[in-house]
mmCIF file of C-alpha atoms in Angstrom:
data_model
loop_
_atom_site.group_PDB
_atom_site.id
_atom_site.type_symbol
_atom_site.label_atom_id
_atom_site.label_comp_id
_atom_site.label_asym_id
_atom_site.label_seq_id
_atom_site.Cartn_x
_atom_site.Cartn_y
_atom_site.Cartn_z
ATOM 1 C CA UNK A 28 -29.415 -49.506 54.133
ATOM 2 C CA UNK A 29 -28.075 -51.555 51.333
ATOM 3 C CA UNK A 30 -30.701 -50.001 49.090
ATOM 4 C CA UNK A 31 -29.162 -46.363 50.387
ATOM 5 C CA UNK A 32 -25.734 -47.432 49.741
ATOM 6 C CA UNK A 33 -26.308 -48.820 46.088
ATOM 7 C CA UNK A 34 -28.132 -45.285 45.339
ATOM 8 C CA UNK A 35 -24.928 -43.384 46.776
ATOM 9 C CA UNK A 36 -22.401 -45.320 44.866
ATOM 10 C CA UNK A 37 -24.335 -44.963 41.667
ATOM 11 C CA UNK A 38 -24.589 -41.193 42.229
ATOM 12 C CA UNK A 39 -20.763 -40.954 42.615
ATOM 13 C CA UNK A 40 -20.461 -43.045 39.513
ATOM 14 C CA UNK A 41 -22.689 -40.602 37.530
ATOM 15 C CA UNK A 42 -20.977 -37.599 39.066
ATOM 16 C CA UNK A 43 -17.412 -38.913 37.916
ATOM 17 C CA UNK A 44 -18.612 -39.758 34.305
ATOM 18 C CA UNK A 45 -19.850 -36.261 34.108
ATOM 19 C CA UNK A 46 -16.786 -34.859 35.511
ATOM 20 C CA UNK A 47 -14.562 -36.945 32.871
ATOM 21 C CA UNK A 48 -16.600 -35.651 30.018
ATOM 22 C CA UNK A 49 -16.524 -31.992 30.946
ATOM 23 C CA UNK A 50 -12.628 -32.372 31.230
ATOM 24 C CA UNK A 51 -12.644 -34.043 27.894
ATOM 25 C CA UNK A 52 -14.565 -31.307 26.292
ATOM 26 C CA UNK A 53 -12.215 -28.810 27.590
ATOM 27 C CA UNK A 54 -9.090 -30.524 26.171
ATOM 28 C CA UNK A 55 -10.712 -30.720 22.693
ATOM 29 C CA UNK A 56 -11.789 -27.217 22.699
ATOM 30 C CA UNK A 57 -8.330 -25.833 24.398
ATOM 31 C CA UNK A 58 -5.969 -26.409 21.415
ATOM 32 C CA UNK A 59 -8.254 -24.609 18.854
ATOM 33 C CA UNK A 60 -8.798 -21.774 21.395
ATOM 34 C CA UNK A 61 -4.931 -21.354 21.839
ATOM 35 C CA UNK A 62 -4.318 -21.472 17.913
ATOM 36 C CA UNK A 63 -7.085 -18.676 17.483
ATOM 37 C CA UNK A 64 -5.377 -16.590 20.251
ATOM 38 C CA UNK A 65 -1.931 -17.029 18.611
ATOM 39 C CA UNK A 66 -3.431 -16.107 15.250
ATOM 40 C CA UNK A 67 -5.291 -13.099 16.753
ATOM 41 C CA UNK A 68 -2.090 -11.915 18.485
ATOM 42 C CA UNK A 69 -0.244 -12.074 14.973
ATOM 43 C CA UNK A 70 -3.036 -10.477 13.042
ATOM 44 C CA UNK A 71 -3.460 -7.775 15.572
ATOM 45 C CA UNK A 72 -0.024 -6.476 15.577
ATOM 46 C CA UNK A 73 -0.220 -2.810 15.871
ATOM 47 C CA UNK A 74 3.211 -1.914 14.442
ATOM 48 C CA UNK A 75 2.428 -4.243 11.479
ATOM 49 C CA UNK A 76 -0.713 -2.614 10.750
ATOM 50 C CA UNK A 77 0.452 0.639 10.824
ATOM 51 C CA UNK A 78 3.199 -0.337 8.472
ATOM 52 C CA UNK A 79 0.726 -1.720 5.932
ATOM 53 C CA UNK A 80 -1.311 1.465 6.130
ATOM 54 C CA UNK A 81 1.970 3.617 5.528
ATOM 55 C CA UNK A 82 2.976 1.168 2.606
ATOM 56 C CA UNK A 83 -0.628 1.624 0.848
ATOM 57 C CA UNK A 84 0.438 5.373 0.084
ATOM 58 C CA UNK A 85 -2.335 7.203 -1.557
ATOM 59 C CA UNK A 86 -3.647 3.987 -3.518
ATOM 60 C CA UNK A 87 -7.517 4.021 -2.352
ATOM 61 C CA UNK A 88 -7.843 0.342 -2.866
ATOM 62 C CA UNK A 89 -4.676 -0.795 -1.127
ATOM 63 C CA UNK A 90 -5.338 1.786 1.736
ATOM 64 C CA UNK A 91 -9.187 0.482 2.011
ATOM 65 C CA UNK A 92 -7.909 -2.950 2.399
ATOM 66 C CA UNK A 93 -5.110 -1.881 5.105
ATOM 67 C CA UNK A 94 -7.683 -0.045 7.176
ATOM 68 C CA UNK A 95 -10.279 -2.853 7.030
ATOM 69 C CA UNK A 96 -7.649 -5.106 8.338
ATOM 70 C CA UNK A 97 -6.666 -2.821 11.172
ATOM 71 C CA UNK A 98 -9.900 -1.611 12.907
ATOM 72 C CA UNK A 99 -8.848 -3.075 16.241
ATOM 73 C CA UNK A 100 -6.473 0.042 16.278
ATOM 74 C CA UNK A 101 -9.401 2.372 17.013
ATOM 75 C CA UNK A 102 -9.813 0.791 20.511
ATOM 76 C CA UNK A 103 -5.995 1.250 21.379
ATOM 77 C CA UNK A 104 -5.387 4.404 23.100
ATOM 78 C CA UNK A 105 -2.544 6.903 21.951
ATOM 79 C CA UNK A 106 -0.533 7.138 18.916
ATOM 80 C CA UNK A 107 -1.962 3.909 17.125
ATOM 81 C CA UNK A 108 -5.452 5.169 17.226
ATOM 82 C CA UNK A 109 -4.461 8.664 16.079
ATOM 83 C CA UNK A 110 -2.730 7.184 12.858
ATOM 84 C CA UNK A 111 -5.572 4.824 12.180
ATOM 85 C CA UNK A 112 -8.111 7.610 12.396
ATOM 86 C CA UNK A 113 -5.635 10.087 10.160
ATOM 87 C CA UNK A 114 -5.587 7.223 7.671
ATOM 88 C CA UNK A 115 -9.435 6.824 7.777
ATOM 89 C CA UNK A 116 -9.611 10.584 6.988
ATOM 90 C CA UNK A 117 -6.924 10.447 4.266
ATOM 91 C CA UNK A 118 -8.825 7.574 2.574
ATOM 92 C CA UNK A 119 -11.933 9.805 2.506
ATOM 93 C CA UNK A 120 -10.052 12.477 1.038
ATOM 94 C CA UNK A 121 -8.745 10.340 -1.557
ATOM 95 C CA UNK A 122 -12.207 9.287 -2.475
ATOM 96 C CA UNK A 123 -13.588 12.784 -2.761
ATOM 97 C CA UNK A 124 -10.554 14.076 -4.701
ATOM 98 C CA UNK A 125 -11.098 10.863 -7.128
ATOM 99 C CA UNK A 126 -14.636 11.508 -7.357
ATOM 100 C CA UNK A 127 -14.120 15.160 -8.264
ATOM 101 C CA UNK A 128 -11.282 14.225 -10.778
ATOM 102 C CA UNK A 129 -13.618 11.731 -12.417
ATOM 103 C CA UNK A 130 -16.335 14.400 -12.858
ATOM 104 C CA UNK A 131 -13.973 16.697 -14.305
ATOM 105 C CA UNK A 132 -12.315 14.030 -16.560
ATOM 106 C CA UNK A 133 -15.902 13.080 -17.772
ATOM 107 C CA UNK A 134 -16.518 16.680 -18.844
ATOM 108 C CA UNK A 135 -13.284 16.593 -20.942
ATOM 109 C CA UNK A 136 -14.032 13.122 -22.400
ATOM 110 C CA UNK A 137 -11.254 11.436 -20.354
ATOM 111 C CA UNK A 138 -11.630 8.090 -18.901
ATOM 112 C CA UNK A 139 -9.717 6.392 -16.319
ATOM 113 C CA UNK A 140 -9.306 2.496 -15.934
ATOM 114 C CA UNK A 141 -7.639 -0.349 -14.022
ATOM 115 C CA UNK A 142 -4.389 -1.431 -16.003
ATOM 116 C CA UNK A 143 -3.010 -4.908 -16.037
ATOM 117 C CA UNK A 144 0.147 -4.237 -14.264
ATOM 118 C CA UNK A 145 1.541 -7.711 -14.920
ATOM 119 C CA UNK A 146 0.927 -7.274 -18.732
ATOM 120 C CA UNK A 147 2.261 -3.546 -19.207
ATOM 121 C CA UNK A 148 4.809 -3.318 -16.464
ATOM 122 C CA UNK A 149 7.542 -5.309 -18.485
ATOM 123 C CA UNK A 150 6.948 -3.198 -21.474
ATOM 124 C CA UNK A 151 6.699 0.351 -20.156
ATOM 125 C CA UNK A 152 9.279 -0.016 -17.377
ATOM 126 C CA UNK A 153 12.158 -0.651 -20.078
ATOM 127 C CA UNK A 154 11.051 1.907 -22.597
ATOM 128 C CA UNK A 155 9.507 5.158 -20.559
ATOM 129 C CA UNK A 156 13.025 6.814 -19.861
ATOM 130 C CA UNK A 157 14.153 6.471 -23.373
ATOM 131 C CA UNK A 158 11.304 8.835 -24.706
ATOM 132 C CA UNK A 159 12.586 12.042 -26.071
ATOM 133 C CA UNK A 160 11.470 14.203 -23.052
ATOM 134 C CA UNK A 161 11.135 17.846 -23.936
ATOM 135 C CA UNK A 162 13.698 19.674 -21.834
ATOM 136 C CA UNK A 163 13.210 23.171 -19.812
ATOM 137 C CA UNK A 164 16.368 25.427 -19.546
ATOM 138 C CA UNK A 165 17.203 26.416 -15.938
ATOM 139 C CA UNK A 166 19.872 28.760 -14.887
ATOM 140 C CA UNK A 167 23.498 28.106 -15.357
ATOM 141 C CA UNK A 168 22.823 26.267 -18.613
ATOM 142 C CA UNK A 169 21.036 23.325 -16.679
ATOM 143 C CA UNK A 170 18.177 21.734 -18.053
ATOM 144 C CA UNK A 171 14.935 19.871 -16.470
ATOM 145 C CA UNK A 172 12.461 17.587 -17.984
ATOM 146 C CA UNK A 173 8.775 17.805 -17.373
ATOM 147 C CA UNK A 174 7.337 17.015 -13.844
ATOM 148 C CA UNK A 175 5.748 13.966 -14.908
ATOM 149 C CA UNK A 176 8.904 12.485 -15.928
ATOM 150 C CA UNK A 177 10.031 12.505 -12.198
ATOM 151 C CA UNK A 178 6.890 11.327 -10.965
ATOM 152 C CA UNK A 179 7.413 8.391 -13.222
ATOM 153 C CA UNK A 180 11.082 7.990 -12.041
ATOM 154 C CA UNK A 181 9.904 7.867 -8.370
ATOM 155 C CA UNK A 182 7.480 5.412 -8.804
ATOM 156 C CA UNK A 183 9.760 3.173 -10.842
ATOM 157 C CA UNK A 184 12.722 3.472 -8.352
ATOM 158 C CA UNK A 185 10.199 2.750 -5.594
ATOM 159 C CA UNK A 186 8.911 -0.317 -7.380
ATOM 160 C CA UNK A 187 12.319 -1.606 -8.247
ATOM 161 C CA UNK A 188 14.570 -0.560 -5.184
ATOM 162 C CA UNK A 189 12.391 0.493 -2.382
ATOM 163 C CA UNK A 190 12.712 3.563 -0.308
ATOM 164 C CA UNK A 191 15.361 6.094 -1.194
ATOM 165 C CA UNK A 192 18.539 5.488 0.619
ATOM 166 C CA UNK A 193 20.783 7.809 -1.457
ATOM 167 C CA UNK A 194 22.412 11.239 -0.356
ATOM 168 C CA UNK A 195 20.584 14.011 -1.768
ATOM 169 C CA UNK A 196 22.587 15.589 -4.589
ATOM 170 C CA UNK A 197 23.745 19.162 -4.745
ATOM 171 C CA UNK A 198 26.203 20.224 -7.440
ATOM 172 C CA UNK A 199 26.431 19.087 -10.988
ATOM 173 C CA UNK A 200 29.580 17.911 -12.770
ATOM 174 C CA UNK A 201 29.306 21.305 -14.550
ATOM 175 C CA UNK A 202 29.581 23.077 -11.188
ATOM 176 C CA UNK A 203 26.191 24.589 -11.170
ATOM 177 C CA UNK A 204 23.214 23.205 -9.215
ATOM 178 C CA UNK A 205 22.228 19.894 -10.062
ATOM 179 C CA UNK A 206 18.518 20.538 -10.942
ATOM 180 C CA UNK A 207 17.997 17.177 -12.591
ATOM 181 C CA UNK A 208 19.467 15.140 -9.694
ATOM 182 C CA UNK A 209 17.676 17.001 -7.190
ATOM 183 C CA UNK A 210 14.513 16.475 -9.128
ATOM 184 C CA UNK A 211 14.836 12.790 -9.214
ATOM 185 C CA UNK A 212 16.022 12.645 -5.718
ATOM 186 C CA UNK A 213 13.142 14.747 -4.201
ATOM 187 C CA UNK A 214 10.515 12.812 -6.262
ATOM 188 C CA UNK A 215 11.681 9.678 -5.218
ATOM 189 C CA UNK A 216 12.053 10.494 -1.514
ATOM 190 C CA UNK A 217 8.336 11.549 -1.647
ATOM 191 C CA UNK A 218 7.224 7.929 -2.235
ATOM 192 C CA UNK A 219 9.031 6.527 0.839
ATOM 193 C CA UNK A 220 7.165 3.875 2.733
ATOM 194 C CA UNK A 221 4.905 3.089 -0.416
ATOM 195 C CA UNK A 222 4.912 -0.740 -1.179
ATOM 196 C CA UNK A 223 6.347 -1.859 -4.470
ATOM 197 C CA UNK A 224 3.230 -3.418 -5.677
ATOM 198 C CA UNK A 225 1.438 0.106 -5.476
ATOM 199 C CA UNK A 226 4.377 1.891 -6.815
ATOM 200 C CA UNK A 227 4.119 -0.463 -10.041
ATOM 201 C CA UNK A 228 0.286 0.097 -10.255
ATOM 202 C CA UNK A 229 0.935 4.051 -10.007
ATOM 203 C CA UNK A 230 3.685 3.846 -12.588
ATOM 204 C CA UNK A 231 1.644 1.959 -15.130
ATOM 205 C CA UNK A 232 -1.490 4.222 -14.797
ATOM 206 C CA UNK A 233 0.544 7.406 -15.033
ATOM 207 C CA UNK A 234 2.570 6.280 -17.976
ATOM 208 C CA UNK A 235 -0.580 5.595 -20.029
ATOM 209 C CA UNK A 236 -2.647 8.509 -18.629
ATOM 210 C CA UNK A 237 -0.166 11.222 -19.792
ATOM 211 C CA UNK A 238 -1.717 13.852 -21.763
ATOM 212 C CA UNK A 239 -0.607 13.146 -25.567
ATOM 213 C CA UNK A 240 -1.359 16.851 -26.218
ATOM 214 C CA UNK A 241 0.752 18.322 -23.537
ATOM 215 C CA UNK A 242 4.085 18.091 -25.672
ATOM 216 C CA UNK A 243 5.981 16.039 -22.918
ATOM 217 C CA UNK A 244 7.884 13.949 -25.409
ATOM 218 C CA UNK A 245 8.644 13.379 -28.916
ATOM 219 C CA UNK A 246 8.629 9.559 -29.293
ATOM 220 C CA UNK A 247 5.551 7.336 -29.516
ATOM 221 C CA UNK A 248 4.692 5.448 -26.180
ATOM 222 C CA UNK A 249 3.735 1.799 -25.917
ATOM 223 C CA UNK A 250 0.093 1.466 -26.742
ATOM 224 C CA UNK A 251 -2.418 -0.477 -24.755
#
């Protein structure tokens, strides 16, 4: 009997030791697990993911990165999934359009490139509006600049001020329709939701890719 008692006691001791080790392992892994869950909860915020996608605008690289970090939306029912899939379809369209444009530009001998935004933004953002832009006559004696001017204006305003919150102008000081003010307002309003980083990138690219033969302005631009 004494031998059986010793075996029983030793067995209980081993079971207790195993139990303590198991609990220790649980405590060790619990903190990283909770940390990962909190991190995932932050990263997988659907509203934040949709906002990031919208902020990318139609910039291919920015939209690609936003979609890549928001794949979890595809498993969510309803509007989140629809917006995510719409963004994927938009990315594909941007890619196809860019490919077609690159082929057309190649035939014309035009080459596109990525510009150093940090280098060129301080230069061109201060000088672009001062170019002597060609004016087009409008009804009532009003004038308008080339459309590319308003595109540049929109990207510049979005990059420096964010979304358009101004009231839409209607009448000019002369009493006629404010074609200039409306054109600026409408162009800026079309960039709503675009991030300031993307707007800077698009501004610099558009500035350097203006066709010098299109007679858009009279002064010389900043050179690369």
